[in-house]
């Protein structure tokens, strides 16, 4: 499944992704920081680099990243934000913008996100708004961000009314994913990323799914070579989807597979209580079953998806909510149109569609979900 040309430099692979509205390299592998830094400095020629990191990531990787840029005679402005979704507020974005302005960062300088998806959402938002847009790059440190958020240019902060309600599209000039960052990633976060990777494999089709089945053990052992390939496959797939629909009006909706129930579970459990990917995996199991009734998916396709999620040791969500409560949470999804729940469903691996569902159908499946504990 080589959609793009991969160039190998020792333990690092570079791929130039074309996402339709932009083209930029991703550097993936064991310790790609030198290559990444050399590239962004040569392309952006910044005098200053603002590194926005969450507290935990700044502690783990901040000094190493800063040193590389200082060695290249670029001034580094490190800015730290709270861990997780808590950083995606107007308040934090405002503080960052003020600090960046105080540091006299110019339009030719560079903002780098160092962390997972929450940090890249926030830093992208800040880069998009500061001086009406400055260059931006991503150093991704979680599997969830590597296989999804770091490609595609979505940038956002949360509002009281919901997640990601104020945002923009701001494509990075480069992305780096260091497999060393995954070695110490907590198991729950690793599994959360694996769920999104499994989602990508199902959307892509039989070949990627079979590759995951064959390599599941090495993936769980966090084998650097295999994880590099997994991350690149996901990035390449996502780039193709984004290129066909950069601003999320159609084809990009496939990336929402498993997210209708997944988002509802996150909401019902209380944000942050169940990891995003774990909720999405539950949503995939559910959507696969609805797909049999609505989209003609075979039972074999459902079993194969369940099996890969099991091989990746992604736990089922033990908690259940009443069908009524769950349906209400599903109806608050951004993808709802005309009061109808819309779900991404699978006709077969690699063949998806969006279906607008009657409440009675969703309700019946939720009843089974509640009763079975799947
Ligand atoms: N995370 C889904 C998207 O980028 O569209």
CSV table of C-alpha atoms in Angstrom, one decimal, residues 141-369:
chain,number,residue,atom,x,y,z
A,141,UNK,CA,4.4,12.6,20.7
A,142,UNK,CA,1.3,10.4,21.0
A,143,UNK,CA,0.1,7.5,18.8
A,144,UNK,CA,-3.4,9.0,18.6
A,145,UNK,CA,-2.0,12.2,17.1
A,146,UNK,CA,0.5,10.5,14.8
A,147,UNK,CA,-2.2,8.3,13.2
A,148,UNK,CA,-4.9,11.0,13.0
A,149,UNK,CA,-4.6,14.6,14.3
A,150,UNK,CA,-1.2,15.6,12.9
A,151,UNK,CA,-2.3,15.3,9.3
A,152,UNK,CA,-5.1,17.4,7.8
A,153,UNK,CA,-4.7,20.9,9.3
A,154,UNK,CA,-7.6,21.0,11.8
A,155,UNK,CA,-7.0,23.6,14.5
A,156,UNK,CA,-9.5,24.5,17.2
A,157,UNK,CA,-10.3,25.4,20.7
A,158,UNK,CA,-13.3,24.4,22.8
A,159,UNK,CA,-16.3,26.6,23.7
A,160,UNK,CA,-18.7,26.2,26.6
A,161,UNK,CA,-21.2,24.8,24.1
A,162,UNK,CA,-19.0,22.1,22.8
A,163,UNK,CA,-15.6,20.8,21.7
A,164,UNK,CA,-13.7,22.3,18.7
A,165,UNK,CA,-16.4,24.9,18.1
A,166,UNK,CA,-14.0,27.7,17.3
A,167,UNK,CA,-11.4,26.7,14.8
A,168,UNK,CA,-9.8,26.9,11.4
A,169,UNK,CA,-7.8,24.9,8.9
A,170,UNK,CA,-4.1,25.6,9.1
A,171,UNK,CA,-1.8,23.2,7.4
A,172,UNK,CA,1.7,22.6,8.9
A,173,UNK,CA,4.9,23.0,6.9
A,174,UNK,CA,6.3,19.7,8.3
A,175,UNK,CA,5.4,16.9,10.8
A,176,UNK,CA,7.6,14.8,12.9
A,177,UNK,CA,6.8,11.5,14.7
A,178,UNK,CA,9.5,9.9,16.8
A,179,UNK,CA,8.8,6.3,17.7
A,180,UNK,CA,11.0,6.8,20.8
A,181,UNK,CA,8.1,9.0,22.2
A,182,UNK,CA,5.9,5.9,22.1
A,183,UNK,CA,8.1,3.7,24.2
A,184,UNK,CA,7.0,5.4,27.5
A,185,UNK,CA,3.4,6.2,26.4
A,186,UNK,CA,0.9,5.0,29.0
A,187,UNK,CA,-0.8,1.8,27.9
A,188,UNK,CA,-4.3,3.4,27.8
A,189,UNK,CA,-3.0,6.2,25.5
A,190,UNK,CA,-1.2,3.7,23.3
A,191,UNK,CA,-4.4,1.6,22.9
A,192,UNK,CA,-6.4,4.8,22.2
A,193,UNK,CA,-4.1,5.4,19.2
A,194,UNK,CA,-4.3,1.8,18.1
A,195,UNK,CA,-8.1,2.1,17.9
A,196,UNK,CA,-7.8,5.0,15.5
A,197,UNK,CA,-5.2,3.0,13.5
A,198,UNK,CA,-7.6,0.0,13.3
A,199,UNK,CA,-10.3,2.4,12.1
A,200,UNK,CA,-8.0,3.6,9.3
A,201,UNK,CA,-7.2,0.0,8.4
A,202,UNK,CA,-10.9,-0.9,8.1
A,203,UNK,CA,-11.6,2.2,6.0
A,204,UNK,CA,-8.6,1.5,3.8
A,205,UNK,CA,-9.6,-2.1,3.2
A,206,UNK,CA,-8.4,-5.7,3.2
A,207,UNK,CA,-4.7,-5.2,2.6
A,208,UNK,CA,-4.1,-2.8,5.5
A,209,UNK,CA,-6.4,-4.8,7.8
A,210,UNK,CA,-4.5,-8.0,7.0
A,211,UNK,CA,-1.2,-6.2,7.6
A,212,UNK,CA,-2.4,-5.2,11.0
A,213,UNK,CA,-3.4,-8.8,11.8
A,214,UNK,CA,0.0,-10.1,10.8
A,215,UNK,CA,1.9,-7.5,12.7
A,216,UNK,CA,-0.4,-7.2,15.8
A,217,UNK,CA,2.2,-8.8,18.1
A,218,UNK,CA,5.0,-6.5,17.0
A,219,UNK,CA,2.7,-3.5,17.2
A,220,UNK,CA,1.8,-4.4,20.8
A,221,UNK,CA,5.5,-4.8,21.6
A,222,UNK,CA,6.0,-1.3,20.2
A,223,UNK,CA,8.5,-2.5,17.6
A,224,UNK,CA,10.0,0.7,16.1
A,225,UNK,CA,10.1,-0.5,12.5
A,226,UNK,CA,6.6,-1.8,12.5
A,227,UNK,CA,5.2,1.2,14.3
A,228,UNK,CA,6.9,3.5,11.8
A,229,UNK,CA,5.1,1.6,9.0
A,230,UNK,CA,1.8,1.7,10.9
A,231,UNK,CA,2.0,5.5,11.4
A,232,UNK,CA,3.1,6.1,7.8
A,233,UNK,CA,0.2,4.0,6.4
A,234,UNK,CA,-2.3,6.0,8.5
A,235,UNK,CA,-0.7,9.3,7.5
A,236,UNK,CA,-0.8,8.4,3.8
A,237,UNK,CA,-4.4,7.2,4.0
A,238,UNK,CA,-5.5,10.3,5.8
A,239,UNK,CA,-3.6,12.6,3.3
A,240,UNK,CA,-5.5,11.0,0.4
A,241,UNK,CA,-8.8,11.5,2.2
A,242,UNK,CA,-8.0,15.1,3.1
A,243,UNK,CA,-6.8,15.8,-0.4
A,244,UNK,CA,-10.2,14.8,-1.7
A,245,UNK,CA,-12.1,17.0,0.9
A,246,UNK,CA,-9.7,19.4,2.7
A,247,UNK,CA,-12.4,21.3,4.5
A,248,UNK,CA,-14.6,18.4,5.7
A,249,UNK,CA,-17.7,18.7,3.4
A,250,UNK,CA,-17.9,15.1,2.2
A,251,UNK,CA,-15.3,12.3,1.9
A,252,UNK,CA,-13.5,13.3,5.0
A,253,UNK,CA,-16.6,12.2,6.9
A,254,UNK,CA,-15.4,8.6,6.7
A,255,UNK,CA,-12.8,9.4,9.4
A,256,UNK,CA,-15.8,9.6,11.7
A,257,UNK,CA,-16.3,5.8,11.6
A,258,UNK,CA,-17.0,4.7,15.1
A,259,UNK,CA,-17.2,8.3,16.4
A,260,UNK,CA,-21.0,8.7,16.6
A,261,UNK,CA,-21.4,6.3,19.5
A,262,UNK,CA,-17.8,7.0,20.5
A,263,UNK,CA,-18.4,10.8,21.1
A,264,UNK,CA,-21.7,9.9,22.9
A,265,UNK,CA,-19.8,7.6,25.3
A,266,UNK,CA,-17.2,10.3,26.0
A,267,UNK,CA,-20.0,12.8,26.7
A,268,UNK,CA,-22.0,10.4,28.9
A,269,UNK,CA,-19.0,9.1,30.9
A,270,UNK,CA,-17.7,12.7,31.4
A,271,UNK,CA,-14.9,14.1,29.1
A,272,UNK,CA,-11.6,12.6,30.0
A,273,UNK,CA,-13.0,9.6,31.8
A,274,UNK,CA,-12.8,7.2,28.9
A,275,UNK,CA,-9.9,7.6,26.4
A,276,UNK,CA,-11.1,8.9,23.0
A,277,UNK,CA,-9.8,5.8,21.1
A,278,UNK,CA,-11.3,3.3,23.5
A,279,UNK,CA,-14.7,5.0,23.1
A,280,UNK,CA,-14.2,5.0,19.3
A,281,UNK,CA,-13.4,1.3,19.3
A,282,UNK,CA,-16.7,0.7,21.1
A,283,UNK,CA,-18.4,2.9,18.4
A,284,UNK,CA,-16.7,0.8,15.7
A,285,UNK,CA,-18.1,-2.4,17.2
A,286,UNK,CA,-21.5,-0.8,17.3
A,287,UNK,CA,-21.4,0.7,13.8
A,288,UNK,CA,-20.2,-2.6,12.3
A,289,UNK,CA,-23.4,-4.3,13.7
A,290,UNK,CA,-25.7,-1.5,12.3
A,291,UNK,CA,-23.8,-1.9,9.0
A,292,UNK,CA,-25.1,-5.5,8.7
A,293,UNK,CA,-28.7,-4.3,8.8
A,294,UNK,CA,-28.3,-1.1,6.8
A,295,UNK,CA,-25.4,-1.4,4.5
A,296,UNK,CA,-25.2,-5.1,3.8
A,297,UNK,CA,-22.0,-5.8,5.6
A,298,UNK,CA,-21.3,-9.5,6.2
A,299,UNK,CA,-21.1,-11.0,9.6
A,300,UNK,CA,-17.5,-12.0,8.6
A,301,UNK,CA,-16.7,-8.3,8.2
A,302,UNK,CA,-18.0,-7.6,11.7
A,303,UNK,CA,-16.1,-10.5,13.2
A,304,UNK,CA,-12.9,-9.4,11.5
A,305,UNK,CA,-13.2,-5.9,12.9
A,306,UNK,CA,-13.9,-7.2,16.4
A,307,UNK,CA,-11.0,-9.6,16.1
A,308,UNK,CA,-8.5,-7.0,15.2
A,309,UNK,CA,-9.7,-4.7,18.1
A,310,UNK,CA,-9.2,-7.7,20.4
A,311,UNK,CA,-5.8,-8.5,18.9
A,312,UNK,CA,-4.8,-4.9,19.7
A,313,UNK,CA,-6.1,-5.6,23.2
A,314,UNK,CA,-8.4,-2.6,23.1
A,315,UNK,CA,-10.8,-3.1,26.1
A,316,UNK,CA,-14.6,-3.0,25.6
A,317,UNK,CA,-16.3,-0.2,27.5
A,318,UNK,CA,-17.9,-2.1,30.3
A,319,UNK,CA,-20.3,0.7,31.3
A,320,UNK,CA,-23.7,1.0,29.6
A,321,UNK,CA,-26.2,3.9,29.4
A,322,UNK,CA,-29.9,3.6,28.7
A,323,UNK,CA,-30.8,3.7,25.0
A,324,UNK,CA,-32.7,7.0,25.5
A,325,UNK,CA,-29.8,8.8,27.2
A,326,UNK,CA,-27.3,7.4,24.6
A,327,UNK,CA,-29.6,8.5,21.7
A,328,UNK,CA,-29.9,12.0,23.2
A,329,UNK,CA,-26.1,12.2,23.4
A,330,UNK,CA,-25.8,10.9,19.8
A,331,UNK,CA,-28.2,13.6,18.6
A,332,UNK,CA,-25.9,16.3,19.9
A,333,UNK,CA,-23.2,15.2,17.5
A,334,UNK,CA,-22.1,17.8,14.9
A,335,UNK,CA,-22.9,15.4,12.1
A,336,UNK,CA,-26.6,15.3,12.9
A,337,UNK,CA,-28.8,16.8,10.1
A,338,UNK,CA,-32.5,17.5,10.3
A,339,UNK,CA,-32.7,15.9,13.7
A,340,UNK,CA,-31.5,12.5,12.3
A,341,UNK,CA,-28.5,10.5,13.5
A,342,UNK,CA,-26.0,10.0,10.6
A,343,UNK,CA,-23.5,7.3,10.9
A,344,UNK,CA,-20.6,6.1,8.8
A,345,UNK,CA,-21.3,2.5,8.0
A,346,UNK,CA,-19.3,-0.2,6.2
A,347,UNK,CA,-20.6,-2.1,3.2
A,348,UNK,CA,-17.4,-4.1,3.4
A,349,UNK,CA,-13.8,-3.3,4.5
A,350,UNK,CA,-12.7,-0.4,2.4
A,351,UNK,CA,-16.2,0.5,1.3
A,352,UNK,CA,-18.1,3.0,3.5
A,353,UNK,CA,-21.2,5.1,3.3
A,354,UNK,CA,-23.0,7.7,5.4
A,355,UNK,CA,-26.5,6.7,6.4
A,356,UNK,CA,-29.2,8.9,7.9
A,357,UNK,CA,-30.9,6.5,10.3
A,358,UNK,CA,-34.5,6.4,11.7
A,359,UNK,CA,-34.6,6.7,15.4
A,360,UNK,CA,-36.3,3.4,15.7
A,361,UNK,CA,-33.3,1.6,14.1
A,362,UNK,CA,-30.8,3.3,16.3
A,363,UNK,CA,-32.9,2.7,19.4
A,364,UNK,CA,-33.2,-1.1,18.7
A,365,UNK,CA,-29.4,-1.4,18.2
A,366,UNK,CA,-28.8,0.6,21.4
A,367,UNK,CA,-31.2,-1.8,23.3
A,368,UNK,CA,-29.1,-4.7,22.1
A,369,UNK,CA,-25.9,-2.9,23.0
